[in-house]
XYZ file of C-alpha atoms in Angstrom:
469
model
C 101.878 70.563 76.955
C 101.543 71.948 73.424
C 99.902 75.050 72.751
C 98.750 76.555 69.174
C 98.311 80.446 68.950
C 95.865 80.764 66.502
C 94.997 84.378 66.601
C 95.686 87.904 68.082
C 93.489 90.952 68.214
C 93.383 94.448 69.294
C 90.355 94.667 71.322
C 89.374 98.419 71.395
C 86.401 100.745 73.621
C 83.405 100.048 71.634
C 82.371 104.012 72.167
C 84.896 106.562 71.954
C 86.417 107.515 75.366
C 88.054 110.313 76.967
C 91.587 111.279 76.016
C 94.794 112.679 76.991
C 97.591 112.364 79.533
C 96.915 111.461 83.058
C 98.922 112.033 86.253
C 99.439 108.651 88.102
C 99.428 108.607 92.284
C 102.681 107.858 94.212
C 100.918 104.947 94.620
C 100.965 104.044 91.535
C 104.455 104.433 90.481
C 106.249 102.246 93.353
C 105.760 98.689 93.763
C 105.102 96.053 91.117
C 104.812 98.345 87.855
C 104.311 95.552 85.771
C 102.105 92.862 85.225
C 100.048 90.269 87.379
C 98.157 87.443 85.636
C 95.992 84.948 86.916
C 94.186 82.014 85.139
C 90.399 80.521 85.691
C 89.779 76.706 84.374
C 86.365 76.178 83.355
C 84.600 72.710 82.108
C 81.834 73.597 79.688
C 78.446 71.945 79.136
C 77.257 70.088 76.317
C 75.157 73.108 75.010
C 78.263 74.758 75.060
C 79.916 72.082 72.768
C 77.525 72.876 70.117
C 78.007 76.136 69.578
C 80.445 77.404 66.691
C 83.818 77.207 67.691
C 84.378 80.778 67.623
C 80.950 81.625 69.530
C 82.702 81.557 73.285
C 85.581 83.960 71.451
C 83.436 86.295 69.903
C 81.284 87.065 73.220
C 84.645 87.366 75.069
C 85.612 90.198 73.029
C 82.891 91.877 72.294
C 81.968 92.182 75.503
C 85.652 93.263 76.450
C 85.455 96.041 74.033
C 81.896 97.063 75.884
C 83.485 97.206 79.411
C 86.690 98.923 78.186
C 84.586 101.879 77.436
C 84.083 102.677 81.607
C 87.461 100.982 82.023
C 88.806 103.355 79.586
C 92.636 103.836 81.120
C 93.187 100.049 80.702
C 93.151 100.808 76.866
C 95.851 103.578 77.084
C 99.683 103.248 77.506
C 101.974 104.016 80.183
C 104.753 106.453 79.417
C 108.431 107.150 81.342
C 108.633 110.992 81.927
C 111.261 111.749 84.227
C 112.958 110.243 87.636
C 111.346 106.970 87.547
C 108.042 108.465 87.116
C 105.670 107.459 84.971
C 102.172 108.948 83.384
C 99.331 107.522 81.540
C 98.351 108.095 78.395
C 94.317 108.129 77.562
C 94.770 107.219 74.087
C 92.431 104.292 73.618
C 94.938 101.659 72.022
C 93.389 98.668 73.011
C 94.187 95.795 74.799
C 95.563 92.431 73.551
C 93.302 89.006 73.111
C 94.923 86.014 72.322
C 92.793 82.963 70.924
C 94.910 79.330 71.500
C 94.637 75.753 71.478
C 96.206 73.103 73.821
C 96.803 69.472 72.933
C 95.993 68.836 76.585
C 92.902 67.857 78.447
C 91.806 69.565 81.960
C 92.457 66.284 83.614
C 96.542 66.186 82.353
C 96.718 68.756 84.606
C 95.824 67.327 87.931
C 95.203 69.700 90.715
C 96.391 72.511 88.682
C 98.996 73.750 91.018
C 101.527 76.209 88.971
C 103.702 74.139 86.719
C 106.321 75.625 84.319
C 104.266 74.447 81.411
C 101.219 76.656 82.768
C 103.477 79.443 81.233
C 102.141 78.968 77.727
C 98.422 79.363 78.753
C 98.938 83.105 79.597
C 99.542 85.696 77.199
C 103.462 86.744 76.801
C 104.445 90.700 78.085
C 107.337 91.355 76.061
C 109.159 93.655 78.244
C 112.037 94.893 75.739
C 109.360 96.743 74.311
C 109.073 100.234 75.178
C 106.392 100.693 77.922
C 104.514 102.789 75.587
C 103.836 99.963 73.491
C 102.758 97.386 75.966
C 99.314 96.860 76.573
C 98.190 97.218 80.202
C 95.886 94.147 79.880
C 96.049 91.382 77.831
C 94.220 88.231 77.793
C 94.288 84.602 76.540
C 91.031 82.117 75.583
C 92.758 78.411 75.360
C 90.350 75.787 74.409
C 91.549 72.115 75.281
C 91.040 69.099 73.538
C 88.543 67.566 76.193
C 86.440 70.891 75.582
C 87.416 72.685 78.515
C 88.682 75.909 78.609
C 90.909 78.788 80.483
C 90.980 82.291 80.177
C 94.184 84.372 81.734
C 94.316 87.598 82.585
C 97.637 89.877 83.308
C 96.958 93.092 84.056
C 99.727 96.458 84.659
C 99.670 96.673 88.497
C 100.754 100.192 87.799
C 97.386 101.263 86.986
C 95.301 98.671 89.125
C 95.809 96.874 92.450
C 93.952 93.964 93.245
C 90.706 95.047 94.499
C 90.578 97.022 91.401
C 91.606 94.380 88.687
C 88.963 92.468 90.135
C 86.324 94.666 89.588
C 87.060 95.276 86.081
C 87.381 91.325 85.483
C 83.822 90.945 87.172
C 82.388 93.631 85.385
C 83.842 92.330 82.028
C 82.010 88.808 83.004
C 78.878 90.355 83.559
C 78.702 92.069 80.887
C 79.673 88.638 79.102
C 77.158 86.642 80.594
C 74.397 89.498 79.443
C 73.623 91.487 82.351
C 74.553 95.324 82.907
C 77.600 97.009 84.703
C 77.118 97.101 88.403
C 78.907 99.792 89.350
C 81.303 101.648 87.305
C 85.144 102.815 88.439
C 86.066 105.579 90.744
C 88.690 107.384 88.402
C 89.638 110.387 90.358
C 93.427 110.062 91.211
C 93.681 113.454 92.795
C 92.352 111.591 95.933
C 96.024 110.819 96.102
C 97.328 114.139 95.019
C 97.868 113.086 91.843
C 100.443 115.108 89.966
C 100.884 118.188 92.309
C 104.116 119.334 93.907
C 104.943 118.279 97.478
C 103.353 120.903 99.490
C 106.594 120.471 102.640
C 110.127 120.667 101.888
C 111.501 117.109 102.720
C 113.390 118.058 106.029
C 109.969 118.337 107.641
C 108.573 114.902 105.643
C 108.289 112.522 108.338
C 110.887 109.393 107.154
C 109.219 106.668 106.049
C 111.717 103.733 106.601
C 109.088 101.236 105.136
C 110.447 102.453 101.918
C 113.838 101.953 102.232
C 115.555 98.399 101.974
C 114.631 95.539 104.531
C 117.166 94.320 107.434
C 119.963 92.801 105.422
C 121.700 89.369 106.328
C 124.236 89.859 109.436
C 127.357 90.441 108.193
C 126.400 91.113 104.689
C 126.381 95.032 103.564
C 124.012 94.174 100.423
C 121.897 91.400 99.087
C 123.476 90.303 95.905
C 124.020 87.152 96.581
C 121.133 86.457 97.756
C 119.060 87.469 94.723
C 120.875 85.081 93.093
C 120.140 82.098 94.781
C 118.220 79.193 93.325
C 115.151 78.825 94.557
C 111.736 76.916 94.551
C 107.910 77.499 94.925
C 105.764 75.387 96.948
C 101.997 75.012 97.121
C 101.167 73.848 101.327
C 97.471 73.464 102.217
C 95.794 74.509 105.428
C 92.898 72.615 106.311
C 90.227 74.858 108.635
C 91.319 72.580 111.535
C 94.664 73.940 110.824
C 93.803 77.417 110.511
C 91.445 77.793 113.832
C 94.667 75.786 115.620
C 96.635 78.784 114.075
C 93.900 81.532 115.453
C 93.391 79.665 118.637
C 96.808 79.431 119.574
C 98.061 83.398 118.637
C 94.764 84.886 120.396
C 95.429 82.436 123.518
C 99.227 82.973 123.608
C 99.759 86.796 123.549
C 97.758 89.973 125.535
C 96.374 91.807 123.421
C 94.870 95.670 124.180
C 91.962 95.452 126.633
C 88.971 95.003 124.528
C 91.268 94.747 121.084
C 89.698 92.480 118.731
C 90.935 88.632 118.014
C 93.816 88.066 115.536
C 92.326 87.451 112.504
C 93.276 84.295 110.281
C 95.971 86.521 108.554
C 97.252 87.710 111.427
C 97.799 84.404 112.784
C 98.755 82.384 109.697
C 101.459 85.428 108.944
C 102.745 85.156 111.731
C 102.895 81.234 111.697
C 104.769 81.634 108.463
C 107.423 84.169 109.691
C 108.112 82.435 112.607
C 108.613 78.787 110.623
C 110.719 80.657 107.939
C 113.207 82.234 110.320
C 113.684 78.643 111.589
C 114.075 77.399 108.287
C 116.966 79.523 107.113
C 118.411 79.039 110.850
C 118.870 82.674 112.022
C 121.008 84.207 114.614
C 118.598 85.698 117.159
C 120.350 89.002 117.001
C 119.233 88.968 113.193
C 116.634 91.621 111.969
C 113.585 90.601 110.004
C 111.129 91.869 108.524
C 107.291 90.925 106.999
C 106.108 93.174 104.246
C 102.397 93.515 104.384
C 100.034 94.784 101.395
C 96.628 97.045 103.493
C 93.632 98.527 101.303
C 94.048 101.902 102.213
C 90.427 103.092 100.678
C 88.449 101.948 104.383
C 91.060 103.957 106.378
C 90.658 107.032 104.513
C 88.613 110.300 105.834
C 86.530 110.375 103.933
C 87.108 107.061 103.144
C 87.409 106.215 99.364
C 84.289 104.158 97.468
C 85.224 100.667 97.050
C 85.559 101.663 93.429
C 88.151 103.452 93.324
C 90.375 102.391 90.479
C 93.887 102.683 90.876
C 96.625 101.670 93.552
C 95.411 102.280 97.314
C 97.102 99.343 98.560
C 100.273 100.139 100.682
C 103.272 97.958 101.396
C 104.303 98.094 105.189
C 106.382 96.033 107.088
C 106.489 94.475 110.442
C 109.333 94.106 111.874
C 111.414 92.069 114.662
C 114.083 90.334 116.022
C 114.732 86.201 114.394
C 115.149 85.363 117.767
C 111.978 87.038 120.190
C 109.629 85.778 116.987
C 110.997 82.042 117.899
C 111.584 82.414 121.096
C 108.272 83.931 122.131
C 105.041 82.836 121.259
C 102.743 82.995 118.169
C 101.196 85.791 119.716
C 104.168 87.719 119.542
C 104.354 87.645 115.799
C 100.712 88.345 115.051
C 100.626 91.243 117.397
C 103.969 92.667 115.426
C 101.886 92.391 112.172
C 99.011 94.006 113.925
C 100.840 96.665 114.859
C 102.364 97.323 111.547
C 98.611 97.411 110.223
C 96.959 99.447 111.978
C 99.576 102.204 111.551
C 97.882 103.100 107.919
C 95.559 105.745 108.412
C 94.548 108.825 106.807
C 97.716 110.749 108.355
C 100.099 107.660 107.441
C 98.818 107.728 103.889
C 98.888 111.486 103.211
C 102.468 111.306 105.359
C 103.830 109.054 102.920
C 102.617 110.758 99.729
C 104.450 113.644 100.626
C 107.302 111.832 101.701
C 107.510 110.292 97.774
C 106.907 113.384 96.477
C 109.505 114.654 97.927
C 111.890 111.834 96.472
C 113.708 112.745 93.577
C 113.870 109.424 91.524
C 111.401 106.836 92.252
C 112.781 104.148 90.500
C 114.679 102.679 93.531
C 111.223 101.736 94.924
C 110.135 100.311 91.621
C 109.703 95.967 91.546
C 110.670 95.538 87.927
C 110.269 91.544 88.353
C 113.665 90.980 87.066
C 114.988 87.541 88.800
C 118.675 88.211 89.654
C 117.568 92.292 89.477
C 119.698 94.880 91.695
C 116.540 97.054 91.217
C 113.391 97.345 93.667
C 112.811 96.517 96.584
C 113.991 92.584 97.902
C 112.091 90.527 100.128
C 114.333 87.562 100.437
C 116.498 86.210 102.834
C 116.451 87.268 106.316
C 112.662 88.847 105.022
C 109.625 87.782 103.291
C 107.093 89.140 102.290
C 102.931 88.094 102.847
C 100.103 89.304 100.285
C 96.542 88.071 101.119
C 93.748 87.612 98.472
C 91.791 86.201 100.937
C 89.022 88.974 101.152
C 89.057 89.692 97.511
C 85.965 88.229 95.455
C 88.961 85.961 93.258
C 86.246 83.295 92.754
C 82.952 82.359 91.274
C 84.181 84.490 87.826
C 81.251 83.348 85.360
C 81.505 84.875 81.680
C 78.065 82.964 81.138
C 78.950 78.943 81.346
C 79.423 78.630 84.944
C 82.085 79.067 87.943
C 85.350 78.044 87.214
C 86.745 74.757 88.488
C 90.395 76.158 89.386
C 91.649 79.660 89.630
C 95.360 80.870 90.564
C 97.813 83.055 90.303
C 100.653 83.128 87.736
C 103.240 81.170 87.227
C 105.656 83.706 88.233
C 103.898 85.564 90.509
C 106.056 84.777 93.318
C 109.260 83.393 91.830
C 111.037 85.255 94.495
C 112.872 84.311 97.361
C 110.387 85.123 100.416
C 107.316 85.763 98.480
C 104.665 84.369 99.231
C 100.516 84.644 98.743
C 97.074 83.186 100.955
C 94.529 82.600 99.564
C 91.116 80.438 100.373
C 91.042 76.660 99.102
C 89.325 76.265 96.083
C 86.047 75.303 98.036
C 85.450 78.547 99.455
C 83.243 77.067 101.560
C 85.652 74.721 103.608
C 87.552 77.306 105.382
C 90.575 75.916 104.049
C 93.552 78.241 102.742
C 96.728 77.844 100.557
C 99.665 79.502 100.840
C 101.782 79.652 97.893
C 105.322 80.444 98.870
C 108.977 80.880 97.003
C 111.867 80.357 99.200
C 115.515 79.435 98.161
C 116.126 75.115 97.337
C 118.023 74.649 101.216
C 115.448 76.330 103.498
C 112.526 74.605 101.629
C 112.134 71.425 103.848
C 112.969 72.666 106.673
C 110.175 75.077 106.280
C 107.672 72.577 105.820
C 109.335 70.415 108.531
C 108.537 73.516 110.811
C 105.103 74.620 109.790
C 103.290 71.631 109.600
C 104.633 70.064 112.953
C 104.208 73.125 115.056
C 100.933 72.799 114.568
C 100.861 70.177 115.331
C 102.718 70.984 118.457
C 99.913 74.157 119.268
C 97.038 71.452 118.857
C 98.940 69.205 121.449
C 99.135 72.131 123.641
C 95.367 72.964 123.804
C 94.598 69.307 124.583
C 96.564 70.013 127.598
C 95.974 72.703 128.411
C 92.046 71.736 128.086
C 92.526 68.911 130.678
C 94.171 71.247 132.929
């Protein structure tokens, strides 16, 4: 695929906003702290074809520089200010918008499942820039030869999770399409403490092991070499046969609390995936494992926080087990780990761990710096992986004003990791299909499939007889 960058702009609030230097959450400042893009494929119309050819640009921007305005910290600039920590600066820079053009049609790209060459239809984060200088959103317009279009998005996860990148990417097509804002951001990072002192000394901080490095490999004292192991992504389908044979089997299999709701279709396809990983890479069953988990945290507040709030509230915990009792046992077993691990976030969790971060005096060791072959951040690879879920978030039906999109997805390099791995619904929402894009290193990869698809396979079986019985 060749693709022609034909212009760059600066795309600033079209009203002046506030200014100044902001105190980020805890939240905020651990993680992913840099980017997350994600790309929408859209076939236009034959009005559309007769329009100018900068028409479809010119809305995109102007109506970016309108949304900006309530959206105002997306046009400032992070800034370093001491022990990994990191502020925002209000200073209304702008954000970047890339116009291209691809020598490729929509149908040269089949399904659209990630490819390497995907890479030049998203705007480029050039990272050996100071962080002050990097825009916290840019996006790219790239108009293909068969008309068709896609627009990417990559967006500074230090300043927005992933319920709140979506809302400013809705409210930017709204505003495109010609309708008003909906409902504006929450910005109030206080909720989080924002920028105060720890109020306990850490000897009385409860210890949040969450944040500390996953089970290592038996035998190993660090992960080095497993960082640096080759590795490849696959793109598996689950049809909704599959998934209620998932759901089925872990509600059927396992006792849960008396009167404790079903496993939901995370809980169950998690727990699938854990268990057919651990098999994959052949653990010992003395071998440690854990499943990092992503939770909104704004629901489980008191008072809980409006669905609007913009910033991080979306914790990483992690379930954790033996290699051998989560193949050994059944499904159950696994989702009921991963249950447990959820519903420990609550108002005292959250406000537990804030303090405990507070308390820490360099945050960078809990920083993801998305550095392959990094000894920084936090590593979900081998014996661990790690599970995020877009499938409640509103990822689809994205119309700047010529329709829903025909493909959306995540990044190329979302999750180039070893153990990462993201669900999220099929592309027709309403088949109750899911896909599960997942990284794991080149040896474990077919035995992985081997493992998921033919247990269930096995769990349908099962039923059956279990049914005639």
């Amino acid at each position: 695929m060749t693709v022609t960058y034909e212009a760059c702009y600066t795309v600033k609030p079209m009203e002046p906003t506030k200014c100044g230097r902001v105190p980020l959450s805890e939240w905020d400042q651990i993680g992913t702290i840099t980017h997350v893009p994600t790309i929408y494929f859209y076939r236009l119309s034959q009005n559309f074809h007769l329009f100018p050819n900068n028409t479809i640009a010119s809305n995109l921007k102007d109506s970016l520089s309108r949304v900006l305005v309530p959206f105002y910290p997306l046009a400032g600039r992070l800034r370093w200010i001491s022990n990994g920590r990191l502020e925002l600066d209000c200073n209304a820079m702008g954000v970047q918008f890339v116009e291209a053009q691809s020598s490729s049609s929509l149908e040269d790209l089949g399904d659209f499942s990630p490819s390497s060459e995907h890479h030049y239809l998203f705007p480029k984060v050039d990272y050996t820039l100071p962080i002050h200088e990097l825009p916290l959103v840019l996006a790219q317009l790239t108009k293909f030869k068969c008309g068709g279009i896609s627009i990417s998005m990559t967006i500074s996860h230090a300043v927005a999770d992933g319920p709140s990148a979506l809302h400013f990417t809705r409210e930017w097509a709204r505003l495109a399409r010609g309708e008003t804002l909906e409902k504006v951001p929450f910005l109030d990072w206080k909720v989080f403490r924002a920028g105060e002192p720890p109020s306990v000394p850490l000897t009385k901080c409860h210890v949040h092991t969450e944040f500390d490095h996953p089970p290592l490999l038996l035998g190993q004292t660090n992960n080095s070499e497993e960082r640096k192991k080759k590795t490849t992504v696959a793109n598996l389908k689950l049809s909704k046969f599959q998934v209620e044979t998932l759901r089925k089997t872990a509600n059927e299999s396992w006792n849960r609390p008396r009167n404790g709701r079903a496993y939901s279709r995370y809980e169950s396809v998690t727990g699938h995936v854990w268990r057919s990983v651990c098999k994959a890479r052949g653990h010992r069953e003395e071998q440690p494992t854990g499943v990092g988990i992503c939770v909104d945290s704004r629901s489980r507040m008191e008072p809980p926080l409006p669905k609007e709030y913009f910033g991080n509230a979306t914790l990483y915990v992690v379930a954790s087990s033996l290699a051998g009792d989560l193949m050994s046992k059944p499904l159950g077993y696994a989702s009921s780990r991963i249950r447990e691990a959820i519903e420990r976030v609550n108002d005292e969790y959250v406000r537990s761990a804030v303090e405990f971060l507070k308390n820490q005096e360099d945050l960078s060791r809990f920083q993801d710096l998305h550095a392959v072959e990094s000894e920084k951040g936090l590593f979900y690879g081998n014996p661990n992986l790690g599970v995020v879920s877009w499938l409640t978030l509103p990822f689809y039906g994205l119309d700047f004003g010529w329709g829903k999109e025909v493909y959306m997805g995540p990044g190329t390099h979302v999750h180039d990791f070893d153990g990462d791995s993201l669900l999220l619904p099929g592309p027709d929402e309403d088949d109750g299909s899911l896909l599960l894009h997942l990284c794991l290193q080149v040896v474990h990869m077919d035995a992985f499939k081997k493992h998921f698809y033919e247990d269930i396979e096995f769990f349908f079986y099962q039923q059956r007889i279990n049914k005639i019985k």
